[in-house]
């Protein structure tokens, strides 16, 4: 293993983890480094024997969550699409044991996901949505030098196989100030998972049953979710929704310019769209002015609820973070928020955010975010979030308004900021993040990877 094992200050629970951490891929439970560097590699298998040989060579370098207290490490993860499992020669019995949405793929589920208009799969970058993406390999690390070393190791495993082809690669990395493509600190709010051994501050909420995120364990309903057959394939695996967005920086900056007459007004509007200042400080704790000290403090930057903001005057009901985790907000539809959570591994690619970029040409510059949304029912959860919480607003009292950051906006779309004596309704909000591609992957356990590489036990 290429890891440089150095302990870091991650908090660990005093109680022993109850999950089989040595079987679960590191990316599932290991937080993204800060700063972070990495690469996503997409591959196609043209020959089952070569594909299995590739997995045999790569699997020893795939880290487990058991080493998650080691952050100076660089690690690899592996996801396999349904088409990839077919290409590896998995039996029909096993293939048919996967959920339908995974079998048909993300592009075929565009209607259920609301991926239409500019987000329609016909507008996606190739090879997304073509059925050719079989394996996704991601490298995560905390330095550019380690990224190059880890990527070189991955490359050594697939080069020289006539039956394995690289379809595309995307480098990613933390931008200055650890900001995303729209200029915000991100990746703050993650679910607390029972049995993971990872201790998060109380503000992250109660621990959610591990079966919501990892196959083979009880979920919030009391029992485990159905998993692929045989058990060695399904247990300790999970699903990943891979979604690539291109940020339309020019449209975003023009919206702020047109609706804020001063820099202070523009930054407050930017904070209202997300529910946090660019520093990561939540509006609930810093309602009138940014407080970078709160934004930088993991003990405080997620330590809030909406009990003192029932009318959305601090964080608008339609703000991005209030939609994605309503916490104690009174919803118009009875919903258990904890069964709709996802582990998010966001990665930013391309040029950094430029506050002076205002032209339409700036919208076409390749920069944005690639998200790995991880859950034992990722397909159903992503579809629910897209339908109910991103491209709708009724559930939280925001009417027909959509998520201002990742929603696909219609002509004449609005964003409402509750205030006294009258609300402010802003017209002309546009789609600031355009979907450029997506795939569903199954992220197997380490034993499952070995089983897939050696299906006959040879």
PDB file of C-alpha atoms in Angstrom, residues 180-184 248-278 353-358 363 404-405 415 417 424 426-430 432:
ATOM      1  CA  UNK A 180     -16.585  25.224  -4.284  1.00  0.00           C
ATOM      2  CA  UNK A 181     -17.136  26.465  -7.831  1.00  0.00           C
ATOM      3  CA  UNK A 182     -19.687  29.102  -6.708  1.00  0.00           C
ATOM      4  CA  UNK A 183     -17.385  30.377  -3.981  1.00  0.00           C
ATOM      5  CA  UNK A 184     -18.845  28.668  -0.891  1.00  0.00           C
ATOM      6  CA  UNK A 248     -22.574  28.943 -14.630  1.00  0.00           C
ATOM      7  CA  UNK A 249     -20.479  31.525 -12.826  1.00  0.00           C
ATOM      8  CA  UNK A 250     -21.456  34.398 -15.109  1.00  0.00           C
ATOM      9  CA  UNK A 251     -25.198  33.834 -14.582  1.00  0.00           C
ATOM     10  CA  UNK A 252     -24.683  33.527 -10.823  1.00  0.00           C
ATOM     11  CA  UNK A 253     -22.680  36.754 -10.573  1.00  0.00           C
ATOM     12  CA  UNK A 254     -25.105  38.635 -12.821  1.00  0.00           C
ATOM     13  CA  UNK A 255     -27.991  37.549 -10.601  1.00  0.00           C
ATOM     14  CA  UNK A 256     -26.198  38.899  -7.520  1.00  0.00           C
ATOM     15  CA  UNK A 257     -25.244  42.123  -9.332  1.00  0.00           C
ATOM     16  CA  UNK A 258     -28.758  42.746 -10.613  1.00  0.00           C
ATOM     17  CA  UNK A 259     -30.343  42.198  -7.208  1.00  0.00           C
ATOM     18  CA  UNK A 260     -27.847  43.793  -4.837  1.00  0.00           C
ATOM     19  CA  UNK A 261     -26.762  47.408  -5.041  1.00  0.00           C
ATOM     20  CA  UNK A 262     -23.787  47.037  -2.690  1.00  0.00           C
ATOM     21  CA  UNK A 263     -21.225  44.333  -2.013  1.00  0.00           C
ATOM     22  CA  UNK A 264     -22.860  43.750   1.382  1.00  0.00           C
ATOM     23  CA  UNK A 265     -26.288  43.272  -0.225  1.00  0.00           C
ATOM     24  CA  UNK A 266     -24.895  40.919  -2.833  1.00  0.00           C
ATOM     25  CA  UNK A 267     -23.142  38.776  -0.220  1.00  0.00           C
ATOM     26  CA  UNK A 268     -26.257  38.660   1.959  1.00  0.00           C
ATOM     27  CA  UNK A 269     -28.287  37.515  -1.057  1.00  0.00           C
ATOM     28  CA  UNK A 270     -25.664  34.862  -1.809  1.00  0.00           C
ATOM     29  CA  UNK A 271     -25.959  33.685   1.797  1.00  0.00           C
ATOM     30  CA  UNK A 272     -29.779  33.601   1.609  1.00  0.00           C
ATOM     31  CA  UNK A 273     -29.624  31.344  -1.464  1.00  0.00           C
ATOM     32  CA  UNK A 274     -27.585  28.742   0.408  1.00  0.00           C
ATOM     33  CA  UNK A 275     -28.432  29.362   4.070  1.00  0.00           C
ATOM     34  CA  UNK A 276     -24.757  29.890   4.882  1.00  0.00           C
ATOM     35  CA  UNK A 277     -22.251  32.629   4.250  1.00  0.00           C
ATOM     36  CA  UNK A 278     -19.432  31.761   1.898  1.00  0.00           C
ATOM     37  CA  UNK A 353     -14.629  30.873  -8.483  1.00  0.00           C
ATOM     38  CA  UNK A 354     -14.123  34.344 -10.005  1.00  0.00           C
ATOM     39  CA  UNK A 355     -16.345  37.073  -8.492  1.00  0.00           C
ATOM     40  CA  UNK A 356     -15.656  39.275 -11.527  1.00  0.00           C
ATOM     41  CA  UNK A 357     -16.816  36.752 -14.135  1.00  0.00           C
ATOM     42  CA  UNK A 358     -20.031  38.181 -15.608  1.00  0.00           C
ATOM     43  CA  UNK A 363     -20.840  30.216 -18.130  1.00  0.00           C
ATOM     44  CA  UNK A 404     -31.695  28.030  -6.012  1.00  0.00           C
ATOM     45  CA  UNK A 405     -28.318  26.290  -6.240  1.00  0.00           C
ATOM     46  CA  UNK A 415     -36.739  33.071  -5.055  1.00  0.00           C
ATOM     47  CA  UNK A 417     -36.886  35.891   1.098  1.00  0.00           C
ATOM     48  CA  UNK A 424     -38.943  40.039  -1.011  1.00  0.00           C
ATOM     49  CA  UNK A 426     -36.718  38.052  -6.600  1.00  0.00           C
ATOM     50  CA  UNK A 427     -37.464  37.283 -10.229  1.00  0.00           C
ATOM     51  CA  UNK A 428     -35.197  35.915 -12.896  1.00  0.00           C
ATOM     52  CA  UNK A 429     -33.269  33.268 -10.987  1.00  0.00           C
ATOM     53  CA  UNK A 430     -31.526  30.973 -13.456  1.00  0.00           C
ATOM     54  CA  UNK A 432     -26.630  28.043 -11.827  1.00  0.00           C
TER      55      UNK A 432
END
